[in-house]
PDB file of C-alpha atoms in Angstrom:
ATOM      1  CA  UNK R   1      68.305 122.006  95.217  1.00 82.00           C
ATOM      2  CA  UNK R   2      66.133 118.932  95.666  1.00 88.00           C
ATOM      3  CA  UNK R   3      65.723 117.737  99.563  1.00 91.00           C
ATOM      4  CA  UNK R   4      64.283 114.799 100.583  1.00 94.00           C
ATOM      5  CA  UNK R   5      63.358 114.253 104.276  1.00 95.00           C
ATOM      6  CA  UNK R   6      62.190 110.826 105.786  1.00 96.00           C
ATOM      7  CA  UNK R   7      60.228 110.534 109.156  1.00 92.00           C
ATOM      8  CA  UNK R   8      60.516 109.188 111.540  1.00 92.00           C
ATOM      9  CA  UNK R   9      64.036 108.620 111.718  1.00 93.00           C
ATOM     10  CA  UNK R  10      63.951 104.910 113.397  1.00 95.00           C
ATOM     11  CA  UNK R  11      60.451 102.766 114.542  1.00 96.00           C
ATOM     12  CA  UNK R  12      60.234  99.865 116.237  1.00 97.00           C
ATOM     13  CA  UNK R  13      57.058  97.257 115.783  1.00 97.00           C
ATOM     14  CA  UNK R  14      56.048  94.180 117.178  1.00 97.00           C
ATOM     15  CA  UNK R  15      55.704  91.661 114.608  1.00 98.00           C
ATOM     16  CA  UNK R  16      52.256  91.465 112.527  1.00 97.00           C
ATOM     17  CA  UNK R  17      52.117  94.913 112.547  1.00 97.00           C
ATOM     18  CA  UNK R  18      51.062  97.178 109.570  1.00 97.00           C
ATOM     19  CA  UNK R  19      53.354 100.622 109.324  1.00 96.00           C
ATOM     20  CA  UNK R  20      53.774 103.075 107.120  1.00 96.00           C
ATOM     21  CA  UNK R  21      57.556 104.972 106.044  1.00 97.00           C
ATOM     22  CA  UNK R  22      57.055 108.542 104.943  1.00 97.00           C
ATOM     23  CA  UNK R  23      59.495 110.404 102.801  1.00 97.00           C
ATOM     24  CA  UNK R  24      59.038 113.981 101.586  1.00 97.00           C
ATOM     25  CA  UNK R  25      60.607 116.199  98.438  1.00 95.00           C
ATOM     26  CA  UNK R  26      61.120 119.671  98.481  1.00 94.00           C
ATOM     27  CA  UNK R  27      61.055 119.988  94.155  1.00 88.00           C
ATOM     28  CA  UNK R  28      57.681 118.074  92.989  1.00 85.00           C
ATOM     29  CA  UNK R  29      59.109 118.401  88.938  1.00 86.00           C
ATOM     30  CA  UNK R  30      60.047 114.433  89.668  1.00 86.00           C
ATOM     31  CA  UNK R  31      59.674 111.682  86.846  1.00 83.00           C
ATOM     32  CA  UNK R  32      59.845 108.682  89.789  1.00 89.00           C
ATOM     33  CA  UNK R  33      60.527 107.701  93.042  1.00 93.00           C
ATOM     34  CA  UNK R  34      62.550 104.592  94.065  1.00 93.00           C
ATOM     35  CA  UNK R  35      62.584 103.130  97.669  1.00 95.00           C
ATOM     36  CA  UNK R  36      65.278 101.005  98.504  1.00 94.00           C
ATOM     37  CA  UNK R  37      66.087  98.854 101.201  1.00 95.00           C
ATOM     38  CA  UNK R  38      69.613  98.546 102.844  1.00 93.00           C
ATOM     39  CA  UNK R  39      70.850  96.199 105.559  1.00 92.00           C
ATOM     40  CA  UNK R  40      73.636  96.739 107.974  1.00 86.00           C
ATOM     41  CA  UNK R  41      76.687  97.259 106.357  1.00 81.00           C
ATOM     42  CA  UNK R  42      75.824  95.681 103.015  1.00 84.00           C
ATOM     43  CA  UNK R  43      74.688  97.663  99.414  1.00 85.00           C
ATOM     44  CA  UNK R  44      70.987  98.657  98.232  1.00 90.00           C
ATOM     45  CA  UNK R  45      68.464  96.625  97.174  1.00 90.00           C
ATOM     46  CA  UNK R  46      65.767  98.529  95.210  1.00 90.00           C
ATOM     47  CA  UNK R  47      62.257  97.666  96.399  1.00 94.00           C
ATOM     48  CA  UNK R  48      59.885  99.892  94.026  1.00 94.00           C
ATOM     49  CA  UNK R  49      60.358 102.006  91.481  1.00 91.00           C
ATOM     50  CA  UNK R  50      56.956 104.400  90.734  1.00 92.00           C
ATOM     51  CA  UNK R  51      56.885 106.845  87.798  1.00 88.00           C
ATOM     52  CA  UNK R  52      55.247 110.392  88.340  1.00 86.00           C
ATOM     53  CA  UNK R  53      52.374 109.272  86.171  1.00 87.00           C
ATOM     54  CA  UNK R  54      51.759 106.511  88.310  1.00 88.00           C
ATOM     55  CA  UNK R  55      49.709 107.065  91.976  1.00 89.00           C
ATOM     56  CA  UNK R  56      51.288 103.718  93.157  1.00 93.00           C
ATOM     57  CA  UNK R  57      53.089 100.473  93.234  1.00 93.00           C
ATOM     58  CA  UNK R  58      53.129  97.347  94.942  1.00 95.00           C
ATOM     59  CA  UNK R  59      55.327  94.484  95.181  1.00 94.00           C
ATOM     60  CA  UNK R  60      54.055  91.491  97.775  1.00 96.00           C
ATOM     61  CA  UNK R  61      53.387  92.752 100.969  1.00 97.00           C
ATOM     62  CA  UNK R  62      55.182  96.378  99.860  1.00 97.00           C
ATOM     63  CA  UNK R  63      53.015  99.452  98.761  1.00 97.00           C
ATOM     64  CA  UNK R  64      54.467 102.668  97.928  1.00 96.00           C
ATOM     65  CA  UNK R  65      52.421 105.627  97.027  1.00 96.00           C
ATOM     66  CA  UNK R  66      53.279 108.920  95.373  1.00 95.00           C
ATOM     67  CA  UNK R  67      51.750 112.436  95.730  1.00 94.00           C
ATOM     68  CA  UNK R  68      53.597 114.682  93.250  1.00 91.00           C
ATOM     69  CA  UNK R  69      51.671 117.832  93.779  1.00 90.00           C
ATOM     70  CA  UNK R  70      52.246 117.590  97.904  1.00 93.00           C
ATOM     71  CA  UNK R  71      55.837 116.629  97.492  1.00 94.00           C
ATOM     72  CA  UNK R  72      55.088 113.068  99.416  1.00 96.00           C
ATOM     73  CA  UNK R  73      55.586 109.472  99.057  1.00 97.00           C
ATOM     74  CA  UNK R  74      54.544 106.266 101.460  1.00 97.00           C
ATOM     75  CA  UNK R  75      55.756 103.050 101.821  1.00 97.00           C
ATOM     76  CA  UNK R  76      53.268 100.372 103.472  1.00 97.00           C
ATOM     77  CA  UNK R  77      54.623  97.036 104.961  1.00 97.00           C
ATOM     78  CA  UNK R  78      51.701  94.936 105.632  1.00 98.00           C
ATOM     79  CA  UNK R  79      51.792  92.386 108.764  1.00 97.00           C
ATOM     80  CA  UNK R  80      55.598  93.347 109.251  1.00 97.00           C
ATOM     81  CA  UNK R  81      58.144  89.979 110.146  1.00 97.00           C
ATOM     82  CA  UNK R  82      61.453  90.434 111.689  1.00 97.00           C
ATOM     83  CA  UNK R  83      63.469  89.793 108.435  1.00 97.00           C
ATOM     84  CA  UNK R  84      61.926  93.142 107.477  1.00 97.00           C
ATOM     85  CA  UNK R  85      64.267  94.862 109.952  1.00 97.00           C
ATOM     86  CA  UNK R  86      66.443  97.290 107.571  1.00 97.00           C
ATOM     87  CA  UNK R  87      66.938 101.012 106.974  1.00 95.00           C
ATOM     88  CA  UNK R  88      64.517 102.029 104.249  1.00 97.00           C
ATOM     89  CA  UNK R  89      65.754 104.688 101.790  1.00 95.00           C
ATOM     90  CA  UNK R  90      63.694 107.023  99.545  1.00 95.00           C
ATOM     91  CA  UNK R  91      65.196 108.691  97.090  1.00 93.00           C
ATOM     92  CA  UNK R  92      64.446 110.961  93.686  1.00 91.00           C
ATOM     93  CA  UNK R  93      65.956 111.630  90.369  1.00 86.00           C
ATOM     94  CA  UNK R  94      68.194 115.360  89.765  1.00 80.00           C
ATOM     95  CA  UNK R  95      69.405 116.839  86.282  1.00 75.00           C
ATOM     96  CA  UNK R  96      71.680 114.273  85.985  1.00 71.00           C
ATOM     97  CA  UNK R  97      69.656 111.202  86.670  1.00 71.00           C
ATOM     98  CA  UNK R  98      71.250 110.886  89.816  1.00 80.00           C
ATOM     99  CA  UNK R  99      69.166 110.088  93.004  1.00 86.00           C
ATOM    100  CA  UNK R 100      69.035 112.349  95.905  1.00 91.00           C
ATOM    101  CA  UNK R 101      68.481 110.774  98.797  1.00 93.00           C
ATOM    102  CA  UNK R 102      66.613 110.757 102.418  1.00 93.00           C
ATOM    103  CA  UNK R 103      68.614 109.846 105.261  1.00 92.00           C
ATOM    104  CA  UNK R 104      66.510 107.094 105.777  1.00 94.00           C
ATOM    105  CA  UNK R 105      64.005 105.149 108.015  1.00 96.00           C
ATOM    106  CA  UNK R 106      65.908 102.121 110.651  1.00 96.00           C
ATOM    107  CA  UNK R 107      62.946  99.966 110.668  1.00 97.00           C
ATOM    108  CA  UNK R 108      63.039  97.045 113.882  1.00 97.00           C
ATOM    109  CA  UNK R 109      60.702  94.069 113.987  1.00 97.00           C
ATOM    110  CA  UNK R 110      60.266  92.575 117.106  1.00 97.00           C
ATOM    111  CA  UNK R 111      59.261  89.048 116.940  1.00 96.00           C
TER     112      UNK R 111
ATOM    113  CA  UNK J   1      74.440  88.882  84.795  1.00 76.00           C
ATOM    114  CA  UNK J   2      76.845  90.128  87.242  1.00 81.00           C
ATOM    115  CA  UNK J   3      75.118  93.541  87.552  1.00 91.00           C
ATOM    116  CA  UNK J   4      77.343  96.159  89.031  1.00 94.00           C
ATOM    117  CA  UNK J   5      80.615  95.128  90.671  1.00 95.00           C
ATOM    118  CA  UNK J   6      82.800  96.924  92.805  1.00 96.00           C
ATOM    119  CA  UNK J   7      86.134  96.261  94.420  1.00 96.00           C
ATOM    120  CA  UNK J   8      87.277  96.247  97.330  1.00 96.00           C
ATOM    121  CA  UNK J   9      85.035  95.478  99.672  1.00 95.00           C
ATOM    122  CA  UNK J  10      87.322  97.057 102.543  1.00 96.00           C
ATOM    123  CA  UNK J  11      89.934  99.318 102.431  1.00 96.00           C
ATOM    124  CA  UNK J  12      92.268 101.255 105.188  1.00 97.00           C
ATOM    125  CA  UNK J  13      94.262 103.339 104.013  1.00 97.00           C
ATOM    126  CA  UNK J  14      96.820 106.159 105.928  1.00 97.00           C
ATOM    127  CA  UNK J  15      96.450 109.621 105.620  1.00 97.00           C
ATOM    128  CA  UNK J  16      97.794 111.054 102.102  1.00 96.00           C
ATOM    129  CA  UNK J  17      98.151 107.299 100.835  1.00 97.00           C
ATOM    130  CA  UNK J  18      96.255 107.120  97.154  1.00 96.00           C
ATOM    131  CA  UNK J  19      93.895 104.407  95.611  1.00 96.00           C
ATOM    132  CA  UNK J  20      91.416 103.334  93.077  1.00 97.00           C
ATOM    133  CA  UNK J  21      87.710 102.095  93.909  1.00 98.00           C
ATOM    134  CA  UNK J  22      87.035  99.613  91.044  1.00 98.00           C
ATOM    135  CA  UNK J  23      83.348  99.700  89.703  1.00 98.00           C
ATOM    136  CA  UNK J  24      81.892  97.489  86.857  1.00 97.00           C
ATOM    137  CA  UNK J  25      79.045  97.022  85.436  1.00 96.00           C
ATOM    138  CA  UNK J  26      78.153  94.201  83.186  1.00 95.00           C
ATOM    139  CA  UNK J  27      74.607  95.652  81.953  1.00 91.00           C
ATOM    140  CA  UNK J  28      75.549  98.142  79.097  1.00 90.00           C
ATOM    141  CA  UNK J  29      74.372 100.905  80.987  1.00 91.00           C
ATOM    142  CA  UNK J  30      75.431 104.382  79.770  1.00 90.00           C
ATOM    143  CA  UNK J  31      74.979 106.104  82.920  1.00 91.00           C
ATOM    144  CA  UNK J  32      77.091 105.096  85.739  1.00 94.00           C
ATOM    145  CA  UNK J  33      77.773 107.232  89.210  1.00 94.00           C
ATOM    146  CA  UNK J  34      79.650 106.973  92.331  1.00 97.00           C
ATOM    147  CA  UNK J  35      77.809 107.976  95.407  1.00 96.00           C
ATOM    148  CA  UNK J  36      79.153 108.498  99.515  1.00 97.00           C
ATOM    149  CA  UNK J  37      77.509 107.173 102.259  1.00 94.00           C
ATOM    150  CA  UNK J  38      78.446 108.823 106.093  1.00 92.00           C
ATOM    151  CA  UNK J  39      77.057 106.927 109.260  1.00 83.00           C
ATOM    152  CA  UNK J  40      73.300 107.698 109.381  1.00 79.00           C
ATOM    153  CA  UNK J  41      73.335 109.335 106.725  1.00 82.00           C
ATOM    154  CA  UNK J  42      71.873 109.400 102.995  1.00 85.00           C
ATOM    155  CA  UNK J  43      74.154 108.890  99.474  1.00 91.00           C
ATOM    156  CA  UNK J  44      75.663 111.904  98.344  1.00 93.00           C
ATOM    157  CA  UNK J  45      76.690 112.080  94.678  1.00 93.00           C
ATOM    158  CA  UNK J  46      80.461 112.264  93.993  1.00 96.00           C
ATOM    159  CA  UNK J  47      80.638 112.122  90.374  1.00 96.00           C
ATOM    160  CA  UNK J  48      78.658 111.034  87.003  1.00 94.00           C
ATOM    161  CA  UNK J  49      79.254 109.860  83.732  1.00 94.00           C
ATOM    162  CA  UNK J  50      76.545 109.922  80.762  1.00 89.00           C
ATOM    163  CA  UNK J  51      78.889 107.643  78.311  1.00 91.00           C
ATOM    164  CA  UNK J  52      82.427 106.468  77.380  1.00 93.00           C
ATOM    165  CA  UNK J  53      84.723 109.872  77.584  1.00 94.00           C
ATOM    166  CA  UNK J  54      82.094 111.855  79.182  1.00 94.00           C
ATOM    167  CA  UNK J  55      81.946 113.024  83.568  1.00 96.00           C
ATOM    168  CA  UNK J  56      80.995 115.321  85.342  1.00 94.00           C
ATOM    169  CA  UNK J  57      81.375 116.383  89.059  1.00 94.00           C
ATOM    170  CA  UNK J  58      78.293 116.003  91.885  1.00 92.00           C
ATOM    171  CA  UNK J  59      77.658 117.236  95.181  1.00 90.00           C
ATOM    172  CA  UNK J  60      80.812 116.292  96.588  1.00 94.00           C
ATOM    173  CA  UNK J  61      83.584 116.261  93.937  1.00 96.00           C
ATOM    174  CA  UNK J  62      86.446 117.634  96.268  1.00 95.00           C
ATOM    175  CA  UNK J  63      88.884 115.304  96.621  1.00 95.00           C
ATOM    176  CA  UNK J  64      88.630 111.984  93.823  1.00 97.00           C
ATOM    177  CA  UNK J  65      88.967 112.045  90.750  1.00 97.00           C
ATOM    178  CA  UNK J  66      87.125 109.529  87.822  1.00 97.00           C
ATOM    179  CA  UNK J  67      87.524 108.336  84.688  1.00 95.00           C
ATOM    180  CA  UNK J  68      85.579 106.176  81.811  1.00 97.00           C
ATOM    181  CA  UNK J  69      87.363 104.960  79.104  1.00 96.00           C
ATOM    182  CA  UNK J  70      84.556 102.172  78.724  1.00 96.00           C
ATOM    183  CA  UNK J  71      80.940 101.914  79.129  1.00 95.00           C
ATOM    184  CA  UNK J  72      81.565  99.104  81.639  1.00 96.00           C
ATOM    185  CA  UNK J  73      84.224 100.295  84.140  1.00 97.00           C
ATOM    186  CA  UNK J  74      83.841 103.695  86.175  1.00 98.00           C
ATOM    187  CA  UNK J  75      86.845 103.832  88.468  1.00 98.00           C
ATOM    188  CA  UNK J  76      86.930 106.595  91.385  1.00 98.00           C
ATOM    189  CA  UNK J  77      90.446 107.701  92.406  1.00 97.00           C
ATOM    190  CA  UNK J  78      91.707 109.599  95.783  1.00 96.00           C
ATOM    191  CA  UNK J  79      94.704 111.072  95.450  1.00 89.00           C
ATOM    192  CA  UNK J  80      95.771 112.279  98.992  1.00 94.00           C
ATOM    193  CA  UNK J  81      93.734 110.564 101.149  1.00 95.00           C
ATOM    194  CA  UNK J  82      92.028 112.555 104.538  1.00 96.00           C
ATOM    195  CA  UNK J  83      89.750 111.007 107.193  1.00 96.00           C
ATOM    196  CA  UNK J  84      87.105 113.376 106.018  1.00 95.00           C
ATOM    197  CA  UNK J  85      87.088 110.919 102.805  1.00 96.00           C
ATOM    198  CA  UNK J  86      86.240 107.588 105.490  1.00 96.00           C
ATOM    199  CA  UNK J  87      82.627 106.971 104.273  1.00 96.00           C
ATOM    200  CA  UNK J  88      81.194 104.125 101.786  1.00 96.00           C
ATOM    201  CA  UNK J  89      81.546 104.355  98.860  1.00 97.00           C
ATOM    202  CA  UNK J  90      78.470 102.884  96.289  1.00 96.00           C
ATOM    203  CA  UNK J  91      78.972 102.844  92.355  1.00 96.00           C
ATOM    204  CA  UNK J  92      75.844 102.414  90.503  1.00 94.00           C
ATOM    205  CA  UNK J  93      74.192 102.720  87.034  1.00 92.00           C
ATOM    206  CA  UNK J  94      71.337 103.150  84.755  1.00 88.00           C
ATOM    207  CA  UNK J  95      69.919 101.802  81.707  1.00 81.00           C
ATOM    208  CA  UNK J  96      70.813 103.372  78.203  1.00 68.00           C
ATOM    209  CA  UNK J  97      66.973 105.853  78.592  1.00 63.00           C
ATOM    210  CA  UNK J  98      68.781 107.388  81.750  1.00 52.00           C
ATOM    211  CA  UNK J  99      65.486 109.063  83.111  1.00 55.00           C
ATOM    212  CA  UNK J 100      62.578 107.493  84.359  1.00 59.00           C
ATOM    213  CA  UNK J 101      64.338 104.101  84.876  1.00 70.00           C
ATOM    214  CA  UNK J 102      65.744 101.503  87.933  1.00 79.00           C
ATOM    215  CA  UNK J 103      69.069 102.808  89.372  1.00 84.00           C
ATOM    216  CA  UNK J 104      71.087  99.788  90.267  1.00 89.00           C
ATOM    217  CA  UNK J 105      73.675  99.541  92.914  1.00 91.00           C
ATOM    218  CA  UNK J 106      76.915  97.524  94.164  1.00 93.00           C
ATOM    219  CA  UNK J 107      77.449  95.926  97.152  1.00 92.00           C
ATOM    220  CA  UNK J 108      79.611  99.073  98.632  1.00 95.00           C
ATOM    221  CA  UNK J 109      83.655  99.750  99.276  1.00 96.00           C
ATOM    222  CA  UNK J 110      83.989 100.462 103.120  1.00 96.00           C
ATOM    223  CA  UNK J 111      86.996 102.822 103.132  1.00 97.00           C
ATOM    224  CA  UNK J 112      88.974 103.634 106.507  1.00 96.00           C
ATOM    225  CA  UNK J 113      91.522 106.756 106.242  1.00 96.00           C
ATOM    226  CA  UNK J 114      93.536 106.739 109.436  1.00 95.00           C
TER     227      UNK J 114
END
């Protein structure tokens, strides 16, 4: 059974700060990757979407890498802001196209 | 479009009382699932459907029950509701390729069982 683990579990910044989310998969036979974003107490927003045949993706000042053959994926805020405060979400596709997911990174910008 | 609905946003319900989480989904996307969310904790799959008249159980079938007489609407039901079921509850769905593409997601059911 796929497992995804994401580390560290909660990180605090100060703002202007570059960081990087890690999220690792225990079964590398993916076809993507999606990271999501969710605030508190409201649904998921998807941030990127990169396919297994692709080494990355980026979306403004969002960057999310993928390393099939190690099992690992990164997501890289550049010069972080307080409305980037969220838990970030990784999560991968099973049998049934449904996502298994990590339990997620609480990301805190302090301004 | 509307993208993928659900309803209620909040529910409490007492112990062995029954409901319906409403999900809809405007997108004509074959695939549609219903995920569980516990505090600090990732989505756990509940149930799946591939089409209209097809389902199929997840991780955590115990306890609901779904159906999908349409390609839009994807109802979950609990029949005798427990406070192990208290979670959130997210309905989403994919295009008609299934693999390889964006899952999309509602805004969440927050369900209470007291």
């Amino acid at each position: 059974k796929q497992e995804v683990t994401q580390i560290p579990a909660a990180l605090s910044v100060p703002e202007g700060e570059n960081l990087v989310l890690n999220c690792s998969f225990t079964d590398s036979a993916i076809y993507n990757l999606q990271w999501f974003r969710q605030d508190p107490g409201k649904g998921l927003t998807s941030l990127l979407l990169i396919q297994s045949s692709q080494r990355e993706q980026t979306s403004g000042r969002l960057n999310a890498s993928l390393d099939k053959s190690s099992g690992r994926s990164t997501l890289y805020i550049a010069a972080s802001q307080p409305g980037d405060s969220a838990t970030y979400l990784c999560a991968v596709p099973g049998g049934a196209n449904n996502l298994f997911f990590g339990t997620g990174t609480r990301l805190t910008v302090i301004p | 479009n509307a993208g993928v609905t659900q309803t209620p946003k909040f529910r409490i319900l007492k112990i062995g009382q029954s409901m319906t989480l409403q999900c809809t989904q405007d997108m004509n996307h074959n695939y549609m699932y219903w995920y569980r969310q516990d505090p600090g904790m990732g989505l756990k799959l509940i149930y799946y459907s591939v089409g209209a008249g097809i389902t199929d159980k997840g991780e955590v079938p115990n306890g609901y029950n779904v159906s999908r007489s349409t390609t839009e609407d994807f109802p979950l039901r609990l029949e005798l509701a427990a406070p192990s079921q208290t979670s959130v509850y997210f309905c989403a769905s994919t295009p008609p390729s299934g693999g390889g593409l964006e899952q999309f997601f509602g805004p969440g059911t927050r369900l209470t069982v007291l």
